[in-house]
mmCIF file of C-alpha atoms in Angstrom:
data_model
loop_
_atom_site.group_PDB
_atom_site.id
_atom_site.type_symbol
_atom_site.label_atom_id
_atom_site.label_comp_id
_atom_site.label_asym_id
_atom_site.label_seq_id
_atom_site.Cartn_x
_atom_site.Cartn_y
_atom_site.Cartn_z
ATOM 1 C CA UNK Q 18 -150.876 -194.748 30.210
ATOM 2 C CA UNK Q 19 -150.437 -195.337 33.690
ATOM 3 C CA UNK Q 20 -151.854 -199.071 33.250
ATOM 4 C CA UNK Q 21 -148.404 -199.603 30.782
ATOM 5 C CA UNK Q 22 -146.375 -197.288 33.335
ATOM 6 C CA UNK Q 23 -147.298 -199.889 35.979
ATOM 7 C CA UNK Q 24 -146.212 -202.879 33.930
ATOM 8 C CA UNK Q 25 -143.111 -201.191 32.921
ATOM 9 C CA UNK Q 26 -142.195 -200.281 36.119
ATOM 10 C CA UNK Q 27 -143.121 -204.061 37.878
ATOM 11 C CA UNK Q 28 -140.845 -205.442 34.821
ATOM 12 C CA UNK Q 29 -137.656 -203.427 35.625
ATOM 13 C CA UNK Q 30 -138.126 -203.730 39.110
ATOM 14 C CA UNK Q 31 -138.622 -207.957 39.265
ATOM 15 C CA UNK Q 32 -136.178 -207.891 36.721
ATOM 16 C CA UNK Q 33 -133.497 -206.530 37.957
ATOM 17 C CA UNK Q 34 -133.505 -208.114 41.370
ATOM 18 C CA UNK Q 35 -133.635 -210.878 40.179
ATOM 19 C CA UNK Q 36 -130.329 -210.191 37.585
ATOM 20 C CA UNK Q 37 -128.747 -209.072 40.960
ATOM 21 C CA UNK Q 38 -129.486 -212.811 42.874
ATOM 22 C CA UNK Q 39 -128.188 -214.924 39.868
ATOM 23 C CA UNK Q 40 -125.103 -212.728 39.129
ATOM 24 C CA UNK Q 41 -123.937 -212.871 43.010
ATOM 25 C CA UNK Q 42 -125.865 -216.400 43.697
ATOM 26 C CA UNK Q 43 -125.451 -218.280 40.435
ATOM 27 C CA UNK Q 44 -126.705 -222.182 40.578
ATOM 28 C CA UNK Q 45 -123.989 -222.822 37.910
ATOM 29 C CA UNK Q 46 -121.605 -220.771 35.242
ATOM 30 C CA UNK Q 47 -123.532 -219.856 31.639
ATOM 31 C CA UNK Q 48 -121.241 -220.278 29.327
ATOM 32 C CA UNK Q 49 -123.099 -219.096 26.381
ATOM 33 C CA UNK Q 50 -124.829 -215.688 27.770
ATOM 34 C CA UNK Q 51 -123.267 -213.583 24.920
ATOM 35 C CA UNK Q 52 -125.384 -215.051 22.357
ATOM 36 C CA UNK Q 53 -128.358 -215.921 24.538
ATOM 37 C CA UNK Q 54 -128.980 -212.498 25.484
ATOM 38 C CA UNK Q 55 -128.621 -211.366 22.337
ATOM 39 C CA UNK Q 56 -131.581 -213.312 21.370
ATOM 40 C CA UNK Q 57 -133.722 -213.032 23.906
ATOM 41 C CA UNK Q 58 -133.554 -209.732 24.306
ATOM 42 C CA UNK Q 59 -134.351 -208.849 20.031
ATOM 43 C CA UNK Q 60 -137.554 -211.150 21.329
ATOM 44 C CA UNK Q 61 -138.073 -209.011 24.058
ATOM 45 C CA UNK Q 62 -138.152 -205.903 21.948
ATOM 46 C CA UNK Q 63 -139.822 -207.462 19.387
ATOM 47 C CA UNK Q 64 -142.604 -209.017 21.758
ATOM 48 C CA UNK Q 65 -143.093 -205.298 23.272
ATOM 49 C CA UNK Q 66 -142.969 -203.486 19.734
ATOM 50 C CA UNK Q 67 -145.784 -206.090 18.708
ATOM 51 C CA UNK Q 68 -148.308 -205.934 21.669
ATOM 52 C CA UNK Q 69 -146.874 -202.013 22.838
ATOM 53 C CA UNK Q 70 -150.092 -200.760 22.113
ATOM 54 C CA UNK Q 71 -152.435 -203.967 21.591
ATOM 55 C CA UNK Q 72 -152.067 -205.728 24.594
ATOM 56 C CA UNK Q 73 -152.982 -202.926 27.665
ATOM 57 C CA UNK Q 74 -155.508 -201.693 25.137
ATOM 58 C CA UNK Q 75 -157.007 -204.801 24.507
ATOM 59 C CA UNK Q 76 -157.131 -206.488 27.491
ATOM 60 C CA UNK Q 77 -157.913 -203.143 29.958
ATOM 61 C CA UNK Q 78 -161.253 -202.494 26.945
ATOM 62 C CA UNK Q 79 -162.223 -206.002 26.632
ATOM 63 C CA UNK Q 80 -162.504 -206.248 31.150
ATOM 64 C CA UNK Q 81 -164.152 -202.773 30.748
ATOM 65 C CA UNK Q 82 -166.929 -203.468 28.328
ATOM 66 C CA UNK Q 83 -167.436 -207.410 30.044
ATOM 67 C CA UNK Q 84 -168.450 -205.651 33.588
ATOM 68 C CA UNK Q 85 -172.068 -206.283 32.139
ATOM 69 C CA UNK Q 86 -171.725 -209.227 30.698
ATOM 70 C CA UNK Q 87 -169.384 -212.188 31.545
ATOM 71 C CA UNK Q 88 -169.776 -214.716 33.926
ATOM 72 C CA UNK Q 89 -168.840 -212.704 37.350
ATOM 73 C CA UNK Q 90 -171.925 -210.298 36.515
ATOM 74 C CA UNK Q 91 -174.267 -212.965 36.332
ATOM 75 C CA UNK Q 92 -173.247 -214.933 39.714
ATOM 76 C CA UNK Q 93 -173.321 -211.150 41.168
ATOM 77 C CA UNK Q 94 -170.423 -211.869 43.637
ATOM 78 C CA UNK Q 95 -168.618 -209.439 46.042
ATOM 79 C CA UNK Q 96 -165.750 -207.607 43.901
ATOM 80 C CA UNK Q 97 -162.764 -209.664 46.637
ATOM 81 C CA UNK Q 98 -164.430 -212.737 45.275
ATOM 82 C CA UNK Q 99 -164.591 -212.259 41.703
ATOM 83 C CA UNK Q 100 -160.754 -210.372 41.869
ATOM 84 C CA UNK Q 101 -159.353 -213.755 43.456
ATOM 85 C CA UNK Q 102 -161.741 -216.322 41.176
ATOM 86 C CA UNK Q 103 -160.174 -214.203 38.494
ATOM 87 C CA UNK Q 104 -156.430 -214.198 39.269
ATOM 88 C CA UNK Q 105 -157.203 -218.268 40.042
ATOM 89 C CA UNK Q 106 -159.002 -218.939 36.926
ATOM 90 C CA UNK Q 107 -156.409 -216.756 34.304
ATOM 91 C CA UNK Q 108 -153.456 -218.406 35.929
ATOM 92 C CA UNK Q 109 -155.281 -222.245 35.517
ATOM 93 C CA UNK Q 110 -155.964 -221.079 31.788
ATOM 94 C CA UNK Q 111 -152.531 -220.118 31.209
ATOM 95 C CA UNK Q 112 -151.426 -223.762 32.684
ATOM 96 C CA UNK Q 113 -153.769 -225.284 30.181
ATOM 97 C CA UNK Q 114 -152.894 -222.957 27.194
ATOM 98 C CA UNK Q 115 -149.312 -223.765 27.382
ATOM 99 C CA UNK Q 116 -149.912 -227.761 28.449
ATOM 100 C CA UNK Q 117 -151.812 -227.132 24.588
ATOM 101 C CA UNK Q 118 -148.715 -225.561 23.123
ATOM 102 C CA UNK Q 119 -146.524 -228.990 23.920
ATOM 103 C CA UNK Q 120 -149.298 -231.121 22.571
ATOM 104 C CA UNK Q 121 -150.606 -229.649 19.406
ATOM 105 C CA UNK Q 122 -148.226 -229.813 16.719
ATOM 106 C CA UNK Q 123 -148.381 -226.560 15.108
ATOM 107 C CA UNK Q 124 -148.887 -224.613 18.057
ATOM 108 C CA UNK Q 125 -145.740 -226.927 19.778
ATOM 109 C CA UNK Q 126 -143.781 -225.433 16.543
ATOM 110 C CA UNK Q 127 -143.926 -221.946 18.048
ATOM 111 C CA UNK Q 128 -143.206 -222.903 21.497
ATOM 112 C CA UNK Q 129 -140.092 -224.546 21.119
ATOM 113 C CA UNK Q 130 -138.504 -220.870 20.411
ATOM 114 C CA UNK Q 131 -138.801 -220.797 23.815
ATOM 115 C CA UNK Q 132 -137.162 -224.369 24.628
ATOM 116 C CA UNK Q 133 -134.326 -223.656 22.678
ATOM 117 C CA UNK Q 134 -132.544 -221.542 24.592
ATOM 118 C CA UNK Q 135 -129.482 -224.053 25.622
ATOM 119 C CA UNK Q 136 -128.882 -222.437 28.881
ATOM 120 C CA UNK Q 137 -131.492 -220.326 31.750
ATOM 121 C CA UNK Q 138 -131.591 -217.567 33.386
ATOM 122 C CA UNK Q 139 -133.870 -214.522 33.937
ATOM 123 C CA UNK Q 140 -133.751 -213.320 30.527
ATOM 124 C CA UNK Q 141 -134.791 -216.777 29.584
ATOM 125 C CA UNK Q 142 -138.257 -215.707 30.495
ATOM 126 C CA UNK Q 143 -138.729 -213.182 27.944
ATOM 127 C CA UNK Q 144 -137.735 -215.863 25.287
ATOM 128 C CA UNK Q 145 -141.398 -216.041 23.464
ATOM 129 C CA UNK Q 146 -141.714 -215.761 19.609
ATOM 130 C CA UNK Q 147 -144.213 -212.819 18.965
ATOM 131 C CA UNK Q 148 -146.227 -214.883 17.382
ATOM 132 C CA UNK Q 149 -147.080 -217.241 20.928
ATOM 133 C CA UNK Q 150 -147.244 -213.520 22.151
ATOM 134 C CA UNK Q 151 -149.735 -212.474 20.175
ATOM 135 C CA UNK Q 152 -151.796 -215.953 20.458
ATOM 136 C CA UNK Q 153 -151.476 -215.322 24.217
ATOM 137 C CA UNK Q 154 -153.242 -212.146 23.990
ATOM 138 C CA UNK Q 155 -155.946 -212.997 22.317
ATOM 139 C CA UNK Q 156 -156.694 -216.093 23.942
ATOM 140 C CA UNK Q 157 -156.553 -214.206 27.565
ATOM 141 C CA UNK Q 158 -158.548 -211.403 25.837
ATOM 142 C CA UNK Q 159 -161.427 -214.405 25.383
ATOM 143 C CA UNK Q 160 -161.484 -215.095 28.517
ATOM 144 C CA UNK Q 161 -161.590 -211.723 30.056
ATOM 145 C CA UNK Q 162 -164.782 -211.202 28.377
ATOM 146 C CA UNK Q 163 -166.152 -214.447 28.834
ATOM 147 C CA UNK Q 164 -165.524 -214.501 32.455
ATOM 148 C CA UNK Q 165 -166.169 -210.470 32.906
ATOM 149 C CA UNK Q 166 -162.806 -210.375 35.035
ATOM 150 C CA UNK Q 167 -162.834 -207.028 36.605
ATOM 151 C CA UNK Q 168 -159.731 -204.590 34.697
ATOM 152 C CA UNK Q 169 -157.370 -204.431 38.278
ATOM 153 C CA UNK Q 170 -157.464 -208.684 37.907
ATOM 154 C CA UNK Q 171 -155.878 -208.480 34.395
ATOM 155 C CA UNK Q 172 -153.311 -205.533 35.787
ATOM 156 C CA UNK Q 173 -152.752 -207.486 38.629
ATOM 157 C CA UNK Q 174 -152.478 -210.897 37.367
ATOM 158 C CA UNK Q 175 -150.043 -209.365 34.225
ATOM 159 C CA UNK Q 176 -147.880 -208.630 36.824
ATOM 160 C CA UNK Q 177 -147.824 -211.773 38.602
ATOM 161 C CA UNK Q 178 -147.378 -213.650 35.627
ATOM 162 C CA UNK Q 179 -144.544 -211.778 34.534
ATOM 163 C CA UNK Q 180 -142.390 -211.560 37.603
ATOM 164 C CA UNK Q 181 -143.108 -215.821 38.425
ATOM 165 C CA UNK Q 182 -141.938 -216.365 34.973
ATOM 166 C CA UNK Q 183 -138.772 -214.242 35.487
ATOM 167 C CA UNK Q 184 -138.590 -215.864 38.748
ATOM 168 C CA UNK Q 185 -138.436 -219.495 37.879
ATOM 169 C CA UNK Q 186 -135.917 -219.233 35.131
ATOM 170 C CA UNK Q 187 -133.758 -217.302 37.205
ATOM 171 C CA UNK Q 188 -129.651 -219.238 37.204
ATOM 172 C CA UNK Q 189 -130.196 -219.218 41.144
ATOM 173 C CA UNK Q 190 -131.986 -222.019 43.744
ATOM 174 C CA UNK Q 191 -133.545 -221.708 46.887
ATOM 175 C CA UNK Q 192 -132.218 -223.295 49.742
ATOM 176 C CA UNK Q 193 -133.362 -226.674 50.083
ATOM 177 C CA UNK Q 194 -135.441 -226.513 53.885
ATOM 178 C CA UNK Q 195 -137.141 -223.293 52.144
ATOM 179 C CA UNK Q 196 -137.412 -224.888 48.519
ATOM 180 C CA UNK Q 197 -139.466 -227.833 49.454
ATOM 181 C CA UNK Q 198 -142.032 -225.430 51.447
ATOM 182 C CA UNK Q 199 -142.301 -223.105 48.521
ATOM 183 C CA UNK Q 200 -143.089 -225.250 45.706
ATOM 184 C CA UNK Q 201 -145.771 -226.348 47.550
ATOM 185 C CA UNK Q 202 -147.434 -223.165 46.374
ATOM 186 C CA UNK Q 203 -145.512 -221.344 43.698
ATOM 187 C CA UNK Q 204 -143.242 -222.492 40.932
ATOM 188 C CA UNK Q 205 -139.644 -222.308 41.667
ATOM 189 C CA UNK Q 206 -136.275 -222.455 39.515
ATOM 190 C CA UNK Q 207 -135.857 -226.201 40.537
ATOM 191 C CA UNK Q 208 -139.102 -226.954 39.120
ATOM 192 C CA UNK Q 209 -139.130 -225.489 36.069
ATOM 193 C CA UNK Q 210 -136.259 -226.631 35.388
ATOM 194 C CA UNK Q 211 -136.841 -229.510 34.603
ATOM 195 C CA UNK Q 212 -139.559 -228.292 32.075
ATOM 196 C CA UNK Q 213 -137.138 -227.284 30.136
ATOM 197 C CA UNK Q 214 -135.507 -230.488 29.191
ATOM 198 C CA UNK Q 215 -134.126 -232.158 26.824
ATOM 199 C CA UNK Q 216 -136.085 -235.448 27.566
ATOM 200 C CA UNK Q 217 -139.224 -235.325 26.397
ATOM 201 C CA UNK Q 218 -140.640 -236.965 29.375
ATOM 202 C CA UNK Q 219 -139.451 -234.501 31.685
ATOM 203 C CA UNK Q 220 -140.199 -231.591 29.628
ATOM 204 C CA UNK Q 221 -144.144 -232.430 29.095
ATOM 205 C CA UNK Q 222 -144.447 -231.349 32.735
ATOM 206 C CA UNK Q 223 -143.965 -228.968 35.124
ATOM 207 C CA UNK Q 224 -146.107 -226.388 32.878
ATOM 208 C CA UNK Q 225 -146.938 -224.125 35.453
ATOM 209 C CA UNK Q 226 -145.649 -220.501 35.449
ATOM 210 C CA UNK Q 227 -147.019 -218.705 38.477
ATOM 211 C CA UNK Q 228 -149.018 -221.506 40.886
ATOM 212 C CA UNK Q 229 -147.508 -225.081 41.291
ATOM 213 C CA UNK Q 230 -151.348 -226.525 42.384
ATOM 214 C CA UNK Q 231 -152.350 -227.077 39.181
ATOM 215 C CA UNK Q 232 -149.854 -229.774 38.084
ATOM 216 C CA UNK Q 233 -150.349 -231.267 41.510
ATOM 217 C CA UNK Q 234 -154.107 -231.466 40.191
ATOM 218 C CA UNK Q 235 -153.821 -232.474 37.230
ATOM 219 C CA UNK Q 236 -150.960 -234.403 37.714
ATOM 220 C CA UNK Q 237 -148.485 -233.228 35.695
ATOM 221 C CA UNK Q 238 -145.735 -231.984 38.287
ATOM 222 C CA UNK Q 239 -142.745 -233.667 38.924
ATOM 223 C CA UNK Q 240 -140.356 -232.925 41.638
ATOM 224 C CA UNK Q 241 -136.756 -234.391 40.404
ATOM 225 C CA UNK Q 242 -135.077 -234.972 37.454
ATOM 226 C CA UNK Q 243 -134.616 -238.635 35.955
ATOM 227 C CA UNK Q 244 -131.373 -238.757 36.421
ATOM 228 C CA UNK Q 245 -130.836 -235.787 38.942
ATOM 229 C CA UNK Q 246 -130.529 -231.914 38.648
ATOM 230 C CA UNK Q 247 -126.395 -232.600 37.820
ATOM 231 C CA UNK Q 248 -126.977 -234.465 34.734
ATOM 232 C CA UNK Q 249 -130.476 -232.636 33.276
ATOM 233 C CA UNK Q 250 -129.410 -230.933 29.845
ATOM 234 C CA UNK Q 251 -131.090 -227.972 28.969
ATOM 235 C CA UNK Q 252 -132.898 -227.353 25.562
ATOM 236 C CA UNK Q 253 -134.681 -228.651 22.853
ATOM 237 C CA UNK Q 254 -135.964 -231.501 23.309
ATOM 238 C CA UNK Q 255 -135.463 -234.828 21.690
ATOM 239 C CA UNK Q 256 -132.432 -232.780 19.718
ATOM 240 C CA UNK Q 257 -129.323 -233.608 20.891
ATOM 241 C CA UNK Q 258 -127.422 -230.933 18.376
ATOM 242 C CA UNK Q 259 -130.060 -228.596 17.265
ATOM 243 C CA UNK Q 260 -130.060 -224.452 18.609
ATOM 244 C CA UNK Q 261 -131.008 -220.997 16.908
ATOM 245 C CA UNK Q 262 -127.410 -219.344 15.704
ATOM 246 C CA UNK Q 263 -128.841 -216.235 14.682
ATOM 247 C CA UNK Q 264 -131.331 -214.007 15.063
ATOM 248 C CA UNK Q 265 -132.876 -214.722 11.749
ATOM 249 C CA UNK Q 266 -133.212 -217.870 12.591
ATOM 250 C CA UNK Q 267 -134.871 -217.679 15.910
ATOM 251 C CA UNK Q 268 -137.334 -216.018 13.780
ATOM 252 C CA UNK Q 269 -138.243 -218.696 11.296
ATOM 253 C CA UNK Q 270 -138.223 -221.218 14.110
ATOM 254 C CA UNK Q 271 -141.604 -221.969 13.814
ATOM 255 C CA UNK Q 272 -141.775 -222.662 9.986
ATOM 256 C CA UNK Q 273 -138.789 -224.910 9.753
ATOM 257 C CA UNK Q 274 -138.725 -228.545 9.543
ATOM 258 C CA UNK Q 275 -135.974 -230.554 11.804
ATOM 259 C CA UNK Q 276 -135.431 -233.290 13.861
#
């Protein structure tokens, strides 16, 4: 209970300081909030009603029976060492898991529910179907056992990984001299904006949600647009016309057939 209090409380906290700098410091007008929120919030409740109970169960049981078993307890290293290793290691698998989600096809068909959201902002973040939820879960579960990561890494790292995503799909920018030193590190609006795409190209990158150093490694990052932040179109891409209308179909997303 106080594990999910925690979470909750992170959430609303990131989250609405965050609604505060892109309603007084927009990067540009949204012109089609309405709707958006609409949808992404049904996916928010949705997501929660799905993994309420599963996820801080799951994870918090699977880190408390691996303190015997997983990798950490076999390289016996200090508990600072294995908490960092940990938060470094879950953040490089979620990098990989959803570099995975562009490239295989049917896990790509999920995804997109989260690409085609035409416009971004911090409720953009919460824009998962709860099926890539669920898939999420499971696949961090795996490696919480695997690894043995200690229950206070998962905690802590959930909450990292939540407030970076809201973070970089906030409708706000950095300034530019603070920006540049930033993304060095972390992954900012700027950046991931340009995940988010409608050019192929530009959206197969940039897959980072909390640490920028693993595109820089395995050079996937890119730092400007194609044509320049101005002209980037957000969405779905390679579909010029194509966006969820209703909530209905937001949720059959992944078993429909387009171009």
């Amino acid at each position: 209970m106080i594990d999910f209090t925690v979470r909750i409380s992170a959430f609303v906290l990131v989250f609405s300081s965050l609604l505060f700098w892109q309603w007084y410091w927009p990067r540009g007008v949204l012109f089609q909030w309405r709707q958006r929120w609409c949808h992404n919030l049904f996916l928010l409740v949705i997501g929660s009603i799905s993994v309420r109970v599963i996820q801080p169960l799951l994870l918090s049981l699977v880190a408390l029976s691996s303190q015997n078993f997983g990798l950490f307890w076999v390289l016996n290293l200090p508990f600072w060492a294995v908490f960092l290793s940990s938060i470094l290691l879950l953040d490089c698998l979620i990098y990989w898991q959803h570099r995975l989600f562009h490239r295989i096809p049917f896990l790509w068909c999920i995804h997109r529910v989260h690409h085609s959201d035409p416009e971004l902002d911090v409720s953009s973040a919460v824009r998962f179907h709860p099926i890539e939820i669920i898939l999420s879960l499971f696949i961090k579960a795996l490696a919480v056992w695997l690894l043995g990561i200690p229950v206070e890494a998962v905690l802590v790292f959930d909450i990292l990984l939540n407030a970076s995503a809201m973070f970089n799909h906030t409708n706000a920018r950095l300034p530019v001299n603070i920006e540049v030193w930033v993304k060095k590190l972390v992954v900012t609006p700027d950046m991931h904006r340009i995940h988010h795409s409608r050019v192929s190209l530009e959206a197969n990158s940039n897959y980072g949600f909390f640490l920028s150093i693993w595109d820089a490694f395995f050079k996937s990052k890119r730092n400007d647009a194609l044509e320049g932040d101005e002209l980037l179109k957000i969405g779905l891409p390679d579909t010029v016309t194509y966006q969820p209308t209703s909530l209905k179909e937001v949720l059959v997303m992944p078993f429909k057939l387009f171009k």
